[in-house]
């Protein structure tokens, strides 16, 4: 980047670019358009936040990459897909349209893991079904340096993305990434201390009501949970007993209002609810299950 370039069609003052970009985003209905424009410019220039702050608003910078990204964001393409990265827990991960964008709600699963297994030196084994970017598995491995894990995704492009993130985070020696039909991709003898999943849980009839950037750009297969949104949980809970080691647990994300039905599905499969943990908004978001007596709901 040449911050002292002259004002030309290819190089324009930061102040002008930000004003034009924010206006385009505002007209498209993007929330916080000024903030998003500034972040897009920072990423387009390849700058850290500190380096961005050091620039003068009168400095002329390359305009075309930024304006191309603004045009994509104005179409409500997720910010993370445009920049190609997203922070999750303690990690910075590569992101693509092959998988869902990692969300803060999903960090609740890692919080539940830390509460259930406070010993960070434990030699644990993890399984992440529907691994996507690998965010859950890799965040868990980051907290337990002696642990290892397997991530499985039905989409080969997502599995490739997760493998790339394992390498990016220097965890490829401890993370085996597989493309295949979840449980069917594993050997019959596979057992784990913790089985994670953030499965599809949106009822099919609710898909059209999702935010535009989710509905239009994120993979439907990773969202559509069937007629009642619970298809994946029926499969997960039926398989969980044979996937867990003794005293092992399943840690699953679920949607708003799904807790009672998920408790029933767990009970029908001989699973005990250890804990239900809320996300940062106070909404029940994560369930911890283990083998036990059927759960009796009052």
Coordinates of N, CA and C in Angstrom, one line a residue, residues 159-276:
X159 N -14.6 -30.2 4.8 CA -13.5 -31.0 5.4 C -12.2 -30.4 5.0
X160 N -12.0 -30.0 3.7 CA -10.8 -29.4 3.3 C -10.5 -28.1 4.0
X161 N -11.5 -27.3 4.2 CA -11.4 -26.1 4.9 C -11.0 -26.3 6.4
X162 N -11.6 -27.3 7.0 CA -11.2 -27.6 8.4 C -9.8 -28.1 8.5
X163 N -9.3 -28.9 7.5 CA -8.0 -29.4 7.5 C -7.0 -28.2 7.4
X164 N -7.4 -27.3 6.5 CA -6.5 -26.1 6.3 C -6.4 -25.3 7.6
X165 N -7.5 -25.2 8.3 CA -7.5 -24.5 9.6 C -6.7 -25.2 10.7
X166 N -6.7 -26.5 10.6 CA -5.9 -27.3 11.6 C -4.4 -27.0 11.3
X167 N -4.0 -26.9 10.0 CA -2.7 -26.5 9.7 C -2.4 -25.1 10.1
X168 N -3.3 -24.2 9.8 CA -3.2 -22.8 10.1 C -2.9 -22.6 11.6
X169 N -3.6 -23.4 12.5 CA -3.5 -23.3 13.9 C -2.4 -24.2 14.5
X170 N -1.6 -24.8 13.6 CA -0.5 -25.7 14.1 C -1.1 -26.9 14.9
X171 N -2.2 -27.4 14.5 CA -2.8 -28.6 15.2 C -3.1 -29.8 14.3
X172 N -2.5 -29.8 13.1 CA -2.8 -30.9 12.2 C -2.3 -32.2 12.7
X173 N -1.3 -32.2 13.6 CA -0.8 -33.5 14.2 C -1.8 -34.1 15.2
X174 N -2.7 -33.2 15.7 CA -3.6 -33.7 16.7 C -5.1 -33.8 16.2
X175 N -5.3 -33.3 15.0 CA -6.6 -33.3 14.4 C -6.7 -34.1 13.1
X176 N -7.5 -35.1 13.1 CA -7.8 -35.9 11.9 C -9.1 -35.4 11.3
X177 N -9.1 -34.9 10.1 CA -10.3 -34.4 9.5 C -10.7 -35.4 8.4
X178 N -12.0 -35.7 8.4 CA -12.5 -36.7 7.5 C -13.8 -36.1 6.8
X179 N -13.9 -36.5 5.5 CA -15.2 -36.2 4.7 C -16.0 -37.5 4.7
X180 N -17.2 -37.4 5.1 CA -18.1 -38.6 5.1 C -19.4 -38.4 5.9
X181 N -20.2 -39.4 5.9 CA -21.5 -39.4 6.6 C -21.3 -39.5 8.1
X182 N -20.9 -38.5 8.7 CA -20.8 -38.4 10.2 C -20.4 -39.7 10.8
X183 N -21.3 -40.4 11.5 CA -20.9 -41.6 12.3 C -20.4 -42.7 11.4
X184 N -21.0 -42.8 10.2 CA -20.7 -43.9 9.3 C -19.2 -43.8 8.8
X185 N -18.6 -42.6 8.9 CA -17.3 -42.4 8.5 C -16.3 -43.0 9.5
X186 N -16.7 -43.4 10.7 CA -15.9 -43.8 11.7 C -15.8 -45.3 11.8
X187 N -14.8 -45.9 12.4 CA -14.7 -47.3 12.6 C -15.7 -47.7 13.7
X188 N -16.1 -48.9 13.7 CA -17.1 -49.4 14.7 C -16.5 -49.4 16.1
X189 N -15.2 -49.3 16.2 CA -14.5 -49.4 17.6 C -14.2 -48.0 18.1
X190 N -14.5 -46.9 17.3 CA -14.2 -45.6 17.8 C -14.9 -45.2 19.0
X191 N -14.2 -44.7 20.0 CA -14.8 -44.2 21.2 C -14.1 -42.9 21.6
X192 N -14.9 -41.9 22.2 CA -14.4 -40.6 22.5 C -14.8 -40.1 23.9
X193 N -14.0 -39.3 24.5 CA -14.3 -38.7 25.8 C -15.4 -37.6 25.6
X194 N -15.4 -36.9 24.5 CA -16.3 -35.8 24.2 C -16.8 -35.9 22.7
X195 N -18.1 -35.9 22.5 CA -18.6 -35.8 21.1 C -19.3 -34.4 21.0
X196 N -18.8 -33.6 20.1 CA -19.4 -32.3 19.9 C -20.3 -32.4 18.6
X197 N -21.3 -31.5 18.6 CA -22.0 -31.2 17.3 C -22.8 -29.9 17.4
X198 N -22.7 -29.1 16.3 CA -23.6 -28.0 16.1 C -24.3 -28.4 14.8
X199 N -25.3 -29.2 14.9 CA -26.0 -29.8 13.7 C -27.0 -28.8 13.1
X200 N -27.5 -29.1 11.9 CA -28.6 -28.3 11.4 C -29.8 -28.4 12.3
X201 N -30.4 -27.2 12.7 CA -31.5 -27.3 13.6 C -32.6 -26.3 13.3
X202 N -32.6 -25.7 12.1 CA -33.6 -24.8 11.7 C -34.7 -25.6 11.1
X203 N -36.0 -25.5 11.5 CA -37.1 -26.2 10.9 C -37.2 -25.7 9.4
X204 N -37.4 -26.7 8.5 CA -37.5 -26.4 7.1 C -38.4 -25.2 6.8
X205 N -39.5 -25.1 7.4 CA -40.5 -24.0 7.1 C -40.0 -22.7 7.6
X206 N -39.0 -22.7 8.5 CA -38.4 -21.4 9.0 C -37.3 -20.8 8.2
X207 N -36.8 -21.6 7.2 CA -35.6 -21.2 6.5 C -35.8 -19.8 5.8
X208 N -37.0 -19.7 5.2 CA -37.3 -18.4 4.4 C -37.3 -17.2 5.3
X209 N -37.5 -17.4 6.6 CA -37.5 -16.2 7.6 C -36.2 -15.9 8.1
X210 N -35.1 -16.6 7.8 CA -33.8 -16.2 8.3 C -33.3 -14.9 7.7
X211 N -32.3 -14.3 8.4 CA -31.7 -13.1 7.9 C -31.2 -13.3 6.5
X212 N -31.3 -12.2 5.7 CA -30.9 -12.4 4.3 C -29.5 -12.9 4.0
X213 N -28.6 -12.5 4.8 CA -27.2 -12.9 4.6 C -27.0 -14.4 4.9
X214 N -27.8 -14.9 5.8 CA -27.8 -16.4 6.1 C -28.6 -17.1 5.0
X215 N -29.8 -16.7 4.7 CA -30.7 -17.4 3.8 C -30.1 -17.4 2.4
X216 N -29.4 -16.4 1.9 CA -29.0 -16.3 0.6 C -27.6 -16.8 0.4
X217 N -26.8 -16.9 1.4 CA -25.3 -17.2 1.2 C -24.8 -18.4 2.0
X218 N -25.3 -18.7 3.1 CA -24.8 -19.8 3.9 C -25.4 -21.1 3.4
X219 N -24.7 -22.2 3.6 CA -25.1 -23.5 3.0 C -26.4 -24.0 3.7
X220 N -27.4 -24.2 2.9 CA -28.7 -24.7 3.4 C -28.6 -26.0 4.1
X221 N -27.7 -26.9 3.6 CA -27.6 -28.2 4.1 C -27.1 -28.2 5.6
X222 N -26.4 -27.1 5.9 CA -25.9 -27.0 7.3 C -26.9 -26.3 8.2
X223 N -28.0 -25.9 7.7 CA -29.1 -25.2 8.4 C -30.3 -26.0 8.6
X224 N -30.7 -26.7 7.6 CA -32.0 -27.4 7.5 C -32.1 -28.6 8.4
X225 N -32.8 -28.5 9.5 CA -32.9 -29.6 10.4 C -34.2 -30.4 10.3
X226 N -34.8 -30.3 9.1 CA -36.0 -31.1 8.9 C -37.3 -30.4 9.3
X227 N -38.4 -31.1 9.3 CA -39.7 -30.5 9.5 C -39.8 -29.8 10.9
X228 N -39.2 -30.4 11.9 CA -39.3 -29.8 13.2 C -37.9 -29.3 13.7
X229 N -36.9 -29.4 12.9 CA -35.6 -29.0 13.2 C -34.8 -30.0 14.1
X230 N -35.3 -31.2 14.3 CA -34.7 -32.1 15.3 C -34.2 -33.4 14.6
X231 N -34.2 -33.4 13.3 CA -33.7 -34.7 12.6 C -32.3 -35.1 13.1
X232 N -31.4 -34.1 13.1 CA -30.0 -34.5 13.4 C -29.9 -35.0 14.8
X233 N -30.7 -34.4 15.7 CA -30.6 -34.8 17.1 C -31.1 -36.3 17.3
X234 N -32.1 -36.7 16.6 CA -32.5 -38.1 16.7 C -31.4 -39.0 16.3
X235 N -30.7 -38.6 15.2 CA -29.6 -39.5 14.8 C -28.4 -39.4 15.8
X236 N -28.1 -38.2 16.2 CA -27.0 -38.1 17.2 C -27.2 -38.8 18.5
X237 N -28.4 -38.7 19.0 CA -28.7 -39.3 20.3 C -28.8 -40.8 20.2
X238 N -29.2 -41.3 19.0 CA -29.3 -42.8 18.8 C -27.8 -43.3 18.7
X239 N -26.9 -42.6 18.2 CA -25.5 -43.0 18.0 C -24.6 -42.8 19.2
X240 N -25.0 -41.8 20.0 CA -24.1 -41.3 21.1 C -23.6 -42.4 22.0
X241 N -24.5 -43.3 22.5 CA -24.0 -44.3 23.4 C -22.9 -45.2 22.9
X242 N -22.8 -45.5 21.6 CA -21.7 -46.3 21.1 C -20.5 -45.5 20.8
X243 N -20.6 -44.2 20.8 CA -19.5 -43.3 20.5 C -18.7 -42.9 21.7
X244 N -19.3 -43.0 22.9 CA -18.7 -42.4 24.1 C -17.9 -43.5 24.9
X245 N -16.8 -43.0 25.4 CA -16.1 -43.8 26.4 C -16.8 -43.8 27.7
X246 N -16.4 -44.6 28.6 CA -17.0 -44.6 30.0 C -16.8 -43.2 30.5
X247 N -17.9 -42.6 31.1 CA -17.9 -41.3 31.6 C -17.8 -40.2 30.5
X248 N -17.9 -40.6 29.3 CA -17.9 -39.6 28.2 C -19.1 -38.7 28.1
X249 N -19.1 -37.6 27.4 CA -20.3 -36.8 27.3 C -20.4 -36.3 25.8
X250 N -21.7 -36.0 25.5 CA -22.0 -35.3 24.2 C -22.3 -33.9 24.5
X251 N -21.8 -33.0 23.8 CA -22.0 -31.5 23.9 C -22.6 -31.0 22.6
X252 N -23.8 -30.6 22.6 CA -24.5 -30.2 21.4 C -25.1 -28.8 21.5
X253 N -25.0 -28.1 20.4 CA -25.7 -26.8 20.3 C -27.2 -27.1 19.9
X254 N -28.1 -26.2 20.3 CA -29.5 -26.4 19.8 C -30.1 -25.0 19.7
X255 N -31.3 -25.0 19.1 CA -32.0 -23.7 18.8 C -32.9 -23.2 19.9
X256 N -33.4 -22.0 19.8 CA -34.3 -21.4 20.7 C -35.6 -22.3 20.8
X257 N -36.0 -22.6 22.0 CA -37.2 -23.4 22.3 C -37.1 -24.9 22.1
X258 N -35.9 -25.4 21.7 CA -35.8 -26.8 21.4 C -35.5 -27.7 22.6
X259 N -35.2 -27.1 23.7 CA -34.7 -27.8 24.9 C -35.7 -28.9 25.3
X260 N -37.0 -28.7 25.5 CA -37.9 -29.8 25.9 C -37.9 -31.0 25.0
X261 N -38.0 -30.7 23.7 CA -38.0 -31.8 22.7 C -36.7 -32.6 22.7
X262 N -35.6 -31.8 22.9 CA -34.2 -32.5 22.9 C -34.1 -33.3 24.1
X263 N -34.6 -32.9 25.2 CA -34.6 -33.7 26.5 C -35.3 -35.0 26.3
X264 N -36.5 -34.9 25.6 CA -37.2 -36.1 25.3 C -36.5 -37.1 24.4
X265 N -35.9 -36.6 23.4 CA -35.1 -37.4 22.5 C -33.9 -38.1 23.2
X266 N -33.3 -37.3 24.1 CA -32.2 -37.9 24.9 C -32.7 -39.0 25.8
X267 N -33.8 -38.8 26.4 CA -34.4 -39.8 27.3 C -34.7 -41.1 26.6
X268 N -35.3 -40.9 25.4 CA -35.7 -42.1 24.6 C -34.5 -43.0 24.2
X269 N -33.3 -42.4 24.3 CA -32.1 -43.1 23.9 C -31.2 -43.4 25.1
X270 N -31.8 -43.4 26.3 CA -31.1 -43.7 27.5 C -30.0 -42.8 27.9
X271 N -30.2 -41.5 27.5 CA -29.2 -40.5 27.9 C -29.7 -39.6 29.0
X272 N -28.7 -39.2 29.8 CA -29.0 -38.3 30.9 C -28.5 -36.9 30.7
X273 N -29.4 -35.9 31.0 CA -29.0 -34.5 30.8 C -28.1 -34.1 32.0
X274 N -26.9 -33.8 31.7 CA -25.9 -33.3 32.8 C -26.1 -31.8 33.0
X275 N -26.3 -31.1 32.0 CA -26.3 -29.6 32.1 C -26.9 -29.0 30.8
X276 N -27.6 -27.9 31.0 CA -28.0 -27.0 29.9 C -27.4 -25.7 30.1

